[in-house]
mmCIF file of C-alpha atoms in Angstrom:
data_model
loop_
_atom_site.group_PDB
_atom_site.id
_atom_site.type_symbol
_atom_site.label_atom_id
_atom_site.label_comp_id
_atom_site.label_asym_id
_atom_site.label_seq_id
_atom_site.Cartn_x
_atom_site.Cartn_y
_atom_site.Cartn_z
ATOM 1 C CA UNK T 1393 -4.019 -38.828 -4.412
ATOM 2 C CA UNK T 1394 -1.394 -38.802 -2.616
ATOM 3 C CA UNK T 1395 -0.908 -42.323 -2.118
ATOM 4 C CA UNK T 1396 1.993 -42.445 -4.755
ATOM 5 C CA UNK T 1397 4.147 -39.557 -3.952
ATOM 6 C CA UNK T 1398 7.658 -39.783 -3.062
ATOM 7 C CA UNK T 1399 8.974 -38.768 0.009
ATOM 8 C CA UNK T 1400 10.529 -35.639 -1.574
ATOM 9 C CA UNK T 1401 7.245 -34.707 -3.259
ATOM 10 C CA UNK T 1402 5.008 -34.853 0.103
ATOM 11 C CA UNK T 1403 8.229 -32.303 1.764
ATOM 12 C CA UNK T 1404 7.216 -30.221 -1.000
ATOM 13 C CA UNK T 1405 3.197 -30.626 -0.634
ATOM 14 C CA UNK T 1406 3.971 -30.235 3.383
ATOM 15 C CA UNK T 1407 5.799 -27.029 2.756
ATOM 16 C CA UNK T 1408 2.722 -26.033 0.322
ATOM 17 C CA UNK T 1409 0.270 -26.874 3.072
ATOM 18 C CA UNK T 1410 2.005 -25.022 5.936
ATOM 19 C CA UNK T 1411 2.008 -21.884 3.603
ATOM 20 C CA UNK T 1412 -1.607 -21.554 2.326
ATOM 21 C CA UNK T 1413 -2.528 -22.277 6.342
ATOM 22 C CA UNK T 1414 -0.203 -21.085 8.515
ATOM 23 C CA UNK T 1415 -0.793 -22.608 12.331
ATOM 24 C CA UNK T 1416 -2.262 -26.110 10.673
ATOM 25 C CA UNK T 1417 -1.726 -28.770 13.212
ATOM 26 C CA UNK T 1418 0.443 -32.099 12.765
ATOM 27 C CA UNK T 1419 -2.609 -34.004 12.825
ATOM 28 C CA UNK T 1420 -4.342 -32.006 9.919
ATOM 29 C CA UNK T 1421 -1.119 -31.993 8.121
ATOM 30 C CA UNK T 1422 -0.857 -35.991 8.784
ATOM 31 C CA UNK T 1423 -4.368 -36.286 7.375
ATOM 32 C CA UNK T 1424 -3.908 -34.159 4.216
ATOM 33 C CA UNK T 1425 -0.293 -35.695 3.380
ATOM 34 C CA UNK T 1426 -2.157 -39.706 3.861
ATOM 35 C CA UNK T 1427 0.079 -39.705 6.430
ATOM 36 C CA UNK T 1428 0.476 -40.653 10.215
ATOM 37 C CA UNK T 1429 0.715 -37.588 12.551
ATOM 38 C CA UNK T 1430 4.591 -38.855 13.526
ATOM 39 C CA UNK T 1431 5.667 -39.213 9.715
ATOM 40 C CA UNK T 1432 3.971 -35.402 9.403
ATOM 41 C CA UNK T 1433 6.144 -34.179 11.821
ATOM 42 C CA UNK T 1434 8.759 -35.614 10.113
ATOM 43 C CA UNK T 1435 8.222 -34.444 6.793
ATOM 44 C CA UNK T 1436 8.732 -31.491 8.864
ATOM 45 C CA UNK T 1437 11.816 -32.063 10.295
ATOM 46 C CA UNK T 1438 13.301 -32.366 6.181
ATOM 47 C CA UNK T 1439 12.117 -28.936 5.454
ATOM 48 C CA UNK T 1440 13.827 -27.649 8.583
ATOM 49 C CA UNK T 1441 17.071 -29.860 7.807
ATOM 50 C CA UNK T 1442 16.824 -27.882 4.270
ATOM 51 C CA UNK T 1443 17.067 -24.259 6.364
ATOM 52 C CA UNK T 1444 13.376 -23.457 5.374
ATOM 53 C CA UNK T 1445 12.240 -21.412 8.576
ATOM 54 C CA UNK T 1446 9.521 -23.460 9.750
ATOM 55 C CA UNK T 1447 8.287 -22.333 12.808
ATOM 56 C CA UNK T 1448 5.903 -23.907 15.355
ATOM 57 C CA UNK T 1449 3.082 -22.121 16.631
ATOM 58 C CA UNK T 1450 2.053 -21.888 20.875
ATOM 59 C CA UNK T 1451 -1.112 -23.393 21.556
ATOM 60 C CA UNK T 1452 -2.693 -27.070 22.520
ATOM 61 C CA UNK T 1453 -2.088 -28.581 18.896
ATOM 62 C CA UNK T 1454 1.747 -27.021 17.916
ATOM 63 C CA UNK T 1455 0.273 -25.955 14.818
ATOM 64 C CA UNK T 1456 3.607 -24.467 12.334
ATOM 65 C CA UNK T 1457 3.557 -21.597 9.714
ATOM 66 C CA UNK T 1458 6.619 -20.468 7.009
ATOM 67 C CA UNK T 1459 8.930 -18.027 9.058
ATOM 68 C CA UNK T 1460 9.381 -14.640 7.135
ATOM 69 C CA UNK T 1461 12.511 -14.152 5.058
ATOM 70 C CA UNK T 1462 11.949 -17.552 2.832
ATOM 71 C CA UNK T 1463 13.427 -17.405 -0.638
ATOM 72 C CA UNK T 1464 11.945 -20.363 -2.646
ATOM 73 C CA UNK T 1465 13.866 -21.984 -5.586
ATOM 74 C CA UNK T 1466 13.640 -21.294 -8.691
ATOM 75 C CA UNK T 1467 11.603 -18.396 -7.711
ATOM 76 C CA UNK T 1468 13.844 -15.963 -5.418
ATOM 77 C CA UNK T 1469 12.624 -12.794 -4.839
ATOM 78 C CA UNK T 1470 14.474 -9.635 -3.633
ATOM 79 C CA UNK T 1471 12.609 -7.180 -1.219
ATOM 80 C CA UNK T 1472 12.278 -4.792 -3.766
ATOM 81 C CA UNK T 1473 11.214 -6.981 -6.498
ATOM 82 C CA UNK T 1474 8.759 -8.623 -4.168
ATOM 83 C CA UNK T 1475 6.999 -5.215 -3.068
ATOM 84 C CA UNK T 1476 6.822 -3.730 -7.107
ATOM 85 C CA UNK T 1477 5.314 -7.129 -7.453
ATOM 86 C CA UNK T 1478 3.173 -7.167 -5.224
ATOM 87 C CA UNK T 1479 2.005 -3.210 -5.903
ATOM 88 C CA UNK T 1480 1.641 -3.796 -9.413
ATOM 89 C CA UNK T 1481 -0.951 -6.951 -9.193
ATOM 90 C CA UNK T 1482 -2.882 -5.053 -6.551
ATOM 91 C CA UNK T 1483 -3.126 -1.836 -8.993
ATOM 92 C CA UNK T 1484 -4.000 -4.477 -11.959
ATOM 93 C CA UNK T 1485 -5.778 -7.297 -10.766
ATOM 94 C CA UNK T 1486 -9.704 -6.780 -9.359
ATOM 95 C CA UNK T 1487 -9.225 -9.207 -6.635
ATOM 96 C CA UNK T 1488 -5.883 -9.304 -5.623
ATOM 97 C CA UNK T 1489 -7.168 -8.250 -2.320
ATOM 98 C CA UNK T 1490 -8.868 -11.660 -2.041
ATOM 99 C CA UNK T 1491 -7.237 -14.406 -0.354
ATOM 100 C CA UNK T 1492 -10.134 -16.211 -2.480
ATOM 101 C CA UNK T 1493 -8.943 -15.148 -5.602
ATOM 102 C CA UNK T 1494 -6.213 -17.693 -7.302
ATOM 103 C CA UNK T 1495 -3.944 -14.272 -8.166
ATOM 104 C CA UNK T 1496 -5.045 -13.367 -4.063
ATOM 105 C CA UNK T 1497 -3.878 -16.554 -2.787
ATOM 106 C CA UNK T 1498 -0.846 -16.295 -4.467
ATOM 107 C CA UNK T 1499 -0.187 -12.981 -3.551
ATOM 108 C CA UNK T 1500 -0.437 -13.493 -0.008
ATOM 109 C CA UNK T 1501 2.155 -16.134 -0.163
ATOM 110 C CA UNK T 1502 4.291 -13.372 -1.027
ATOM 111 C CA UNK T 1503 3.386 -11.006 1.912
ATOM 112 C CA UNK T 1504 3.419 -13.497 4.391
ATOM 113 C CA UNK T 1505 7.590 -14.153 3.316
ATOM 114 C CA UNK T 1506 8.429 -10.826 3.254
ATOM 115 C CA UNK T 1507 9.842 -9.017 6.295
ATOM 116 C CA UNK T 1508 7.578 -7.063 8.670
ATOM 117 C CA UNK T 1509 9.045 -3.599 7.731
ATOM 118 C CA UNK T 1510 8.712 -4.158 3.772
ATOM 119 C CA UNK T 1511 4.928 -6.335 4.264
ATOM 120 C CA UNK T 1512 3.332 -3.718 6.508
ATOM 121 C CA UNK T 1513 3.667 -1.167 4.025
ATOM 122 C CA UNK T 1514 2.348 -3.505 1.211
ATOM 123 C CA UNK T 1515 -0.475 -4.860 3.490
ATOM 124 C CA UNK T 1516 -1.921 -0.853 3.539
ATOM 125 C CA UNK T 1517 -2.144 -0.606 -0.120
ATOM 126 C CA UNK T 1518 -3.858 -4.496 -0.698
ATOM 127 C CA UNK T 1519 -6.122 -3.236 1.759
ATOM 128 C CA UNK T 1520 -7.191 0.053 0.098
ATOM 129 C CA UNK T 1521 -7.871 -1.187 -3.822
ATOM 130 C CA UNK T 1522 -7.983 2.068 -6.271
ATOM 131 C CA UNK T 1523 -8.814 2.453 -9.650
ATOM 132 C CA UNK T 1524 -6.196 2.405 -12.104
ATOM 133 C CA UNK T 1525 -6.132 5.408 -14.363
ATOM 134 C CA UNK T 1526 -4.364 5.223 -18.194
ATOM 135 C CA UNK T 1527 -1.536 7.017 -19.567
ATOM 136 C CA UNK T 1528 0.569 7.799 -17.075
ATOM 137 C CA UNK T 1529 4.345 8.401 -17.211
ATOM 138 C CA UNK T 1530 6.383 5.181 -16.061
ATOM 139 C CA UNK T 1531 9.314 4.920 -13.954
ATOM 140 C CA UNK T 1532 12.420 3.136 -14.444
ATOM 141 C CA UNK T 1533 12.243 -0.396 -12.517
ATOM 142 C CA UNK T 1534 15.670 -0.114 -11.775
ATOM 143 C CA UNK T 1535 15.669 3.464 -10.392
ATOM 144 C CA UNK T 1536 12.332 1.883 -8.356
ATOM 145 C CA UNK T 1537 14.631 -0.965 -7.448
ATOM 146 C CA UNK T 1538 17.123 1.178 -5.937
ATOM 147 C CA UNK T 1539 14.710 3.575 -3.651
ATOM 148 C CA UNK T 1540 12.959 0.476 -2.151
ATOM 149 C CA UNK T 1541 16.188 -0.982 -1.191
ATOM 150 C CA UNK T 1542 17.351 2.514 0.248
ATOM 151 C CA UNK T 1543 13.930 2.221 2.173
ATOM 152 C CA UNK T 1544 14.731 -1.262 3.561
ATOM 153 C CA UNK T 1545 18.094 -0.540 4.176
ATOM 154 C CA UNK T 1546 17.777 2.794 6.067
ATOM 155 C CA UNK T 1547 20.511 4.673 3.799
ATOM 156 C CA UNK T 1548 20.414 8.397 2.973
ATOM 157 C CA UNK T 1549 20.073 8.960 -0.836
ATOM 158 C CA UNK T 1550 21.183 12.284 -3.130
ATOM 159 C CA UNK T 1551 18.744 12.797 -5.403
ATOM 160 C CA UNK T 1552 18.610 14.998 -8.794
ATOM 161 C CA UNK T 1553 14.572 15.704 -9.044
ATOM 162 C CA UNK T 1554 13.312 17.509 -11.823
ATOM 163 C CA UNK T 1555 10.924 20.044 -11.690
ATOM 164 C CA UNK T 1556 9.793 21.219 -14.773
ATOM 165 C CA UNK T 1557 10.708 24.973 -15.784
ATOM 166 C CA UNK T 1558 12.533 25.564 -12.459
ATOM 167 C CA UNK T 1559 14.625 23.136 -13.847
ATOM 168 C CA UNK T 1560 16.240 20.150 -11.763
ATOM 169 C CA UNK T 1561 17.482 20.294 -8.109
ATOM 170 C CA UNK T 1562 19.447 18.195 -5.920
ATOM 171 C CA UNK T 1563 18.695 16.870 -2.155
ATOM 172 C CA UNK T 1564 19.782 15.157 0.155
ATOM 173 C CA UNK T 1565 17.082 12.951 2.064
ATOM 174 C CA UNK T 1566 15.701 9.687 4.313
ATOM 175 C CA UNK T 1567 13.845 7.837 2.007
ATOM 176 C CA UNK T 1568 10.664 6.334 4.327
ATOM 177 C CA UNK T 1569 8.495 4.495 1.914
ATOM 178 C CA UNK T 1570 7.724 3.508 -2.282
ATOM 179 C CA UNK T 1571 4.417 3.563 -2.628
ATOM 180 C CA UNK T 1572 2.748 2.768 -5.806
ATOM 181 C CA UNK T 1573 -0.951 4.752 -6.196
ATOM 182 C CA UNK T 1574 -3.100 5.004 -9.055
ATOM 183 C CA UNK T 1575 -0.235 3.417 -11.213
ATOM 184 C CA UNK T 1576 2.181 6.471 -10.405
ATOM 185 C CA UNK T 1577 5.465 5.591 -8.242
ATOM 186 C CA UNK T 1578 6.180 7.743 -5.249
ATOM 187 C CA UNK T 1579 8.804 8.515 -2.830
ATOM 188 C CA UNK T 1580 8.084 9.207 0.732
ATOM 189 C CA UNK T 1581 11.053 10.986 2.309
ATOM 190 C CA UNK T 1582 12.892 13.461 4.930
ATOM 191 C CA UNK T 1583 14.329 16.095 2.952
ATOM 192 C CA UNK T 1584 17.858 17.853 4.808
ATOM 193 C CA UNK T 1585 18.178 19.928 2.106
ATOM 194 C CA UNK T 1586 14.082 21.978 2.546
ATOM 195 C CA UNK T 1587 14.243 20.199 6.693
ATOM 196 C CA UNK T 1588 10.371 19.201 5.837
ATOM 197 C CA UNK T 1589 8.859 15.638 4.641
ATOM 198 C CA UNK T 1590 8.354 15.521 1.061
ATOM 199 C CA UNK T 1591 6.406 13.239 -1.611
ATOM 200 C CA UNK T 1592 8.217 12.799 -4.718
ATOM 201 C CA UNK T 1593 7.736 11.809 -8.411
ATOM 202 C CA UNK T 1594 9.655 8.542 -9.060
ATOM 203 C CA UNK T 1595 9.274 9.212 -12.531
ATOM 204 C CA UNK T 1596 11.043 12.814 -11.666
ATOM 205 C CA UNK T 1597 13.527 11.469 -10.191
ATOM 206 C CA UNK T 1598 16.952 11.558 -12.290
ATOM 207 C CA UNK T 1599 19.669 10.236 -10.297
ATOM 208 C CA UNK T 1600 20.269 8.684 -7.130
ATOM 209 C CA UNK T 1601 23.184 8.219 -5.060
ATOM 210 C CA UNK T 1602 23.700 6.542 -2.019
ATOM 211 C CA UNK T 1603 25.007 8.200 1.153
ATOM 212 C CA UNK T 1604 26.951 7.087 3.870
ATOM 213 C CA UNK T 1605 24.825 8.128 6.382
ATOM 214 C CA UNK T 1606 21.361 5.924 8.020
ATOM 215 C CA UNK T 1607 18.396 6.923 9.538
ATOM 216 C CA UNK T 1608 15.942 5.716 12.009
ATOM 217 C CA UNK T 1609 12.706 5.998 10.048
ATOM 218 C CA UNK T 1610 9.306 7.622 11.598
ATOM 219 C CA UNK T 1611 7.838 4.506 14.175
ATOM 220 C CA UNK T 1612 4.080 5.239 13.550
ATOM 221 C CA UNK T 1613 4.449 6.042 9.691
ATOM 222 C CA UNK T 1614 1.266 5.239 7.539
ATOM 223 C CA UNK T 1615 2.805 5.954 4.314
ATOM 224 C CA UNK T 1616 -0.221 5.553 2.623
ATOM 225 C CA UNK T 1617 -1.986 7.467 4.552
ATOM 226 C CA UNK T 1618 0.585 10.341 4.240
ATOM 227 C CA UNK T 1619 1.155 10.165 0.595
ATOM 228 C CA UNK T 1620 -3.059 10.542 0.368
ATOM 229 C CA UNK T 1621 -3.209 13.363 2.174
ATOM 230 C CA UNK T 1622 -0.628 14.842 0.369
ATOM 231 C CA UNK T 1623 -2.523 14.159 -3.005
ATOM 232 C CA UNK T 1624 -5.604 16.256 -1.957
ATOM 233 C CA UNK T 1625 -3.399 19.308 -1.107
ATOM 234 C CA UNK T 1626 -1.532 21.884 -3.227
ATOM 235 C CA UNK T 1627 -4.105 22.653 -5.667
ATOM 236 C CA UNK T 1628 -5.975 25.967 -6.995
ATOM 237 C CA UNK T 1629 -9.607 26.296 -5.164
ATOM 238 C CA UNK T 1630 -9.866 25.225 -1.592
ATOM 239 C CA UNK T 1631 -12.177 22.545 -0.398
ATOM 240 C CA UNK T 1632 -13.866 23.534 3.230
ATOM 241 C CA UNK T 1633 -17.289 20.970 3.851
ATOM 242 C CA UNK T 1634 -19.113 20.052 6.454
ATOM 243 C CA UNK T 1635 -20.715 16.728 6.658
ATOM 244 C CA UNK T 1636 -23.299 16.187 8.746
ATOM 245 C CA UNK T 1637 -21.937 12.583 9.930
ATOM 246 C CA UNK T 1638 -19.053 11.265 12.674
ATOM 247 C CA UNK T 1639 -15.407 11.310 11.057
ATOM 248 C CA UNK T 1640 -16.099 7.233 11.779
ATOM 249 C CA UNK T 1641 -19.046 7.253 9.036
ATOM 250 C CA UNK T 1642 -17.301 9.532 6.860
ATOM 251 C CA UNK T 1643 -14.052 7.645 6.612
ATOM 252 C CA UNK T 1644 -16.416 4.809 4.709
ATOM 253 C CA UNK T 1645 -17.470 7.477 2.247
ATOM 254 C CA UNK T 1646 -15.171 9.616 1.378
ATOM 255 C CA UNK T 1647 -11.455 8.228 0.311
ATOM 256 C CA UNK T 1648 -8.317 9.626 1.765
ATOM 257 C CA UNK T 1649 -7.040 11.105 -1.433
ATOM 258 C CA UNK T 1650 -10.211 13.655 -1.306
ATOM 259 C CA UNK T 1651 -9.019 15.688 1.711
ATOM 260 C CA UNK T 1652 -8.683 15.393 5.345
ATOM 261 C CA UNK T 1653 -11.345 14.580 7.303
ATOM 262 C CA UNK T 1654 -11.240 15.494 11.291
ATOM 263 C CA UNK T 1655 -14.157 15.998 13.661
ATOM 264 C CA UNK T 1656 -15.428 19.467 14.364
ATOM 265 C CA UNK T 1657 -17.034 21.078 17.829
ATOM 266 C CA UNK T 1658 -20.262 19.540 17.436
ATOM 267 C CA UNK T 1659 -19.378 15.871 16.473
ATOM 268 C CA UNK T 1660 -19.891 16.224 12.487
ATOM 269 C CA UNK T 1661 -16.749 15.735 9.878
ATOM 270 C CA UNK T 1662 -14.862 18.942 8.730
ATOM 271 C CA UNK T 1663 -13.143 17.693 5.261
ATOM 272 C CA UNK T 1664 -10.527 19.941 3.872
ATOM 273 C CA UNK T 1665 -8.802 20.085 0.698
ATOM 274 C CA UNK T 1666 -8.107 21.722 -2.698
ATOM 275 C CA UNK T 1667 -8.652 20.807 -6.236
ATOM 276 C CA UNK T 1668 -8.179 21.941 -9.698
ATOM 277 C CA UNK T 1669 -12.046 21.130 -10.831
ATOM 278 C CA UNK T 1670 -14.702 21.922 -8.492
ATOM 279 C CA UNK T 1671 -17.265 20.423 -10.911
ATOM 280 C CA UNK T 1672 -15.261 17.079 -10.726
ATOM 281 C CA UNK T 1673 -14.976 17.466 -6.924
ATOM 282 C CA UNK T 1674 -18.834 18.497 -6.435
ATOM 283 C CA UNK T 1675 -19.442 14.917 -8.660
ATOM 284 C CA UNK T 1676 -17.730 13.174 -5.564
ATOM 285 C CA UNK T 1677 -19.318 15.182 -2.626
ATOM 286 C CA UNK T 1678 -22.923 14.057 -4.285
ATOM 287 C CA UNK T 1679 -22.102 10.454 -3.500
ATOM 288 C CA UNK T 1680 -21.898 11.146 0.408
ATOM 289 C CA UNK T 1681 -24.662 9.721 1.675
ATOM 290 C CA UNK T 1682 -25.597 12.421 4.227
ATOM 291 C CA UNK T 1683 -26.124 16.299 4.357
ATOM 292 C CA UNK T 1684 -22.845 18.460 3.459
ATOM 293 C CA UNK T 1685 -22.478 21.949 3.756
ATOM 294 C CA UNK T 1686 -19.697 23.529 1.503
ATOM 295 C CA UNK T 1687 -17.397 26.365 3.148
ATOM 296 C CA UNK T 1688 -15.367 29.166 2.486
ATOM 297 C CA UNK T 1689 -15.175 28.115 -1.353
ATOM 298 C CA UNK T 1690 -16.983 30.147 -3.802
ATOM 299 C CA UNK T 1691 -15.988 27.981 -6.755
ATOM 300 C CA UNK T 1692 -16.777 24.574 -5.183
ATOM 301 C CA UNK T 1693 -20.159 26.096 -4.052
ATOM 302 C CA UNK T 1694 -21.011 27.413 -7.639
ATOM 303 C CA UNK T 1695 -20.010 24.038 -8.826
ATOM 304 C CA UNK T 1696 -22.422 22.155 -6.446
ATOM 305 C CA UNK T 1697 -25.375 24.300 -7.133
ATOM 306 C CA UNK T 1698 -25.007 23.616 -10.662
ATOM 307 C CA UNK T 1699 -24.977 20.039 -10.249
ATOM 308 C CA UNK T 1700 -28.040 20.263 -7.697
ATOM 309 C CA UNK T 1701 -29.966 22.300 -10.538
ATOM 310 C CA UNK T 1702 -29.196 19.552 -13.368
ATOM 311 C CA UNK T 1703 -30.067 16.540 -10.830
ATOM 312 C CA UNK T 1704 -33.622 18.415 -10.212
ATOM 313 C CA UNK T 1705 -34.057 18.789 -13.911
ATOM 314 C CA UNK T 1706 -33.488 15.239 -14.563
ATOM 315 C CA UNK T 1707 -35.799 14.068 -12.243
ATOM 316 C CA UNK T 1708 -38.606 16.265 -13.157
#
C-alpha cells in the first residue's frame, strides 16, 4: 500500500507510526514504510528538520518515540484545551480508557504530547472511569480555561466564589489542580485567605484574577485522590465501618469517593465518612464482598438492618 506514496506522505505515515508505538525500531519502521532501514532513518531525519521532537530511545535497536510538547497542524492544542479534552471524553466515552478503543487510541496520542505536569494529572482520572450522572450545573469553558492555565503556570489567582445565602466571598489562593469528576469541574487549591487547602465549585466560581505572585505546588499531590476524599466528607450522619478485609482488598471494593479507608490494629480496613442518605450508603456497603461491621452511626446502622431484613424477605 504504500508502494505509491510520496516522500512527503511516508514523513507523515513515519510520524503516525512513531506515535501509536513509541520506541519502534528503524528496522520495523523500514518494514512498515516499504522501505529500507537507511531511507527510515531518513524519513526521520525530515521530521526532525521540520522541529517535530523526535527522540531516540537507549537500547540495542535505537528505537524513537514523539517528544512531549508537539503541536500538530491543523490541530494545535493548548494545555488547557488538551486536558478539558481529554476529561470530557473520559467522563463520556465507555472506553476511553482503552488504548484498544479507536476514541482510546486517539486519546492517548493526546496524553503522550502533553507535558508531564499537565498528563500526570489526566493519566489519574483515565485510570479511574466513573459514571456520569445528568443534570448538573456547567461551567464556563473559558473560566475552566483560565484555572488550568493558572495551574500550569504556577500563578496565584483572586477568586470571587459564591456561596449560596452567605453570599459571595473573595480569596486569594495557589491553584494545584482542575479536575473534572462525575461531570462537575473542580478546583484544587491553597487558600491564604482561610491558610487551609480547599476544593472548589468551578461552576461557583465568579471571577478570577491573576496575581503577581507563583507558587511551588505540593510534590506528591494526587489530586484525585484529594478531591475524593474530600467528596465523602462534610455531610450530615457519619460513616464509621469495619471491614473485615486488608485496606489492599478493600481499595478494589470500595471507591475513593465513599470514605477513607486506613488499616486498623488488627489488620482489617477502618472506612470513614459521612453522607446525607444512609439507605443509599447501606446500598453500597452490601456490595463489599466481605463481613462489615458498622460503627458509631445509629442512622447508617438502622439503614443497614433494614436492607438486611428486605434481602431475607426476598429470598424466602
Amino acid at each position: 500500500m504504500t508502494d505509491y506514496l510520496s516522500p512527503t506522505a511516508r514523513a507523515l505515515l513515519a510520524l503516525e507510526l512513531i506515535q501509536n508505538s513509541p520506541g519502534i525500531t528503524a528496522q520495523r519502521l523500514g518494514e512498515r514504510l516499504g522501505v529500507t532501514e537507511r531511507a527510515a532513518r531518513r524519513y526521520v531525519a525530515i521530521l526532525r528538520e521540520a522541529d517535530l521532537p523526535i527522540e531516540s530511545v537507549s537500547g540495542p535497536y535505537g528505537g524513537y518515540r514523539v517528544g512531549r510538547g508537539l503541536r500538530l497542524p491543523p490541530l494545535m492544542f493548548s494545555a488547557a484545551e488538551a486536558v478539558g479534552l481529554v476529561m470530557a471524553v473520559l467522563e463520556g466515552h465507555r472506553g476511553a480508557a482503552d488504548p484498544a478503543d479507536l476514541v482510546g487510541s486517539a486519546l492517548a496520542k493526546i496524553v503522550r504530547a502533553l507535558p508531564e505536569r499537565v498528563a500526570e494529572p489526566v493519566r489519574s482520572v483515565r485510570d479511574v472511569p466513573a459514571p456520569r450522572p445528568t443534570d448538573e450545573p456547567s461551567a464556563s469553558p473559558e473560566l475552566t480555561t483560565r484555572l488550568v492555565e493558572a495551574c500550569v503556570a504556577a500563578r496565584r489567582l483572586r477568586l470571587t466564589y459564591r456561596l449560596g445565602r452567605a453570599g459571595d466571598r473573595e480569596m486569594d489562593v495557589d491553584p494545584w489542580a482542575v479536575v473534572l469528576r462525575h461531570s462537575r469541574w473542580y478546583l484544587l487549591a491553597w487558600s491564604h485567605t482561610r491558610q487551609a487547602r480547599r476544593v472548589l465549585r468551578v461552576d461557583r466560581i465568579v471571577s478570577v484574577e491573576s496575581l503577581a505572585e507563583s507558587f511551588t505546588p505540593p510534590p506528591d499531590l494526587d489530586a484525585l485522590r484529594t478531591l475524593e476524599e474530600h467528596l465523602s466528607q462534610g455531610w450530615t450522619y457519619e460513616v464509621d465501618v469495619v471491614v473485615d478485609a486488608t485496606v489492599e482488598e478493600t481499595s478494589r471494593w470500595v471507591r475513593r469517593s465513599l470514605g477513607r479507608i486506613e488499616a486498623d490494629a488488627e489488620g482489617r480496613t477502618r472506612l470513614r465518612a459521612t453522607t446525607d442518605e444512609p439507605q443509599w450508603y447501606a446500598r453500597q456497603l452490601a456490595t463489599i464482598p466481605a463481613p462489615f461491621r458498622v460503627l458509631a452511626s445509629p442512622e447508617l446502622q438502622r439503614a443497614v438492618t433494614a436492607l438486611g431484613r428486605r434481602l431475607l424477605q426476598s429470598g424466602s
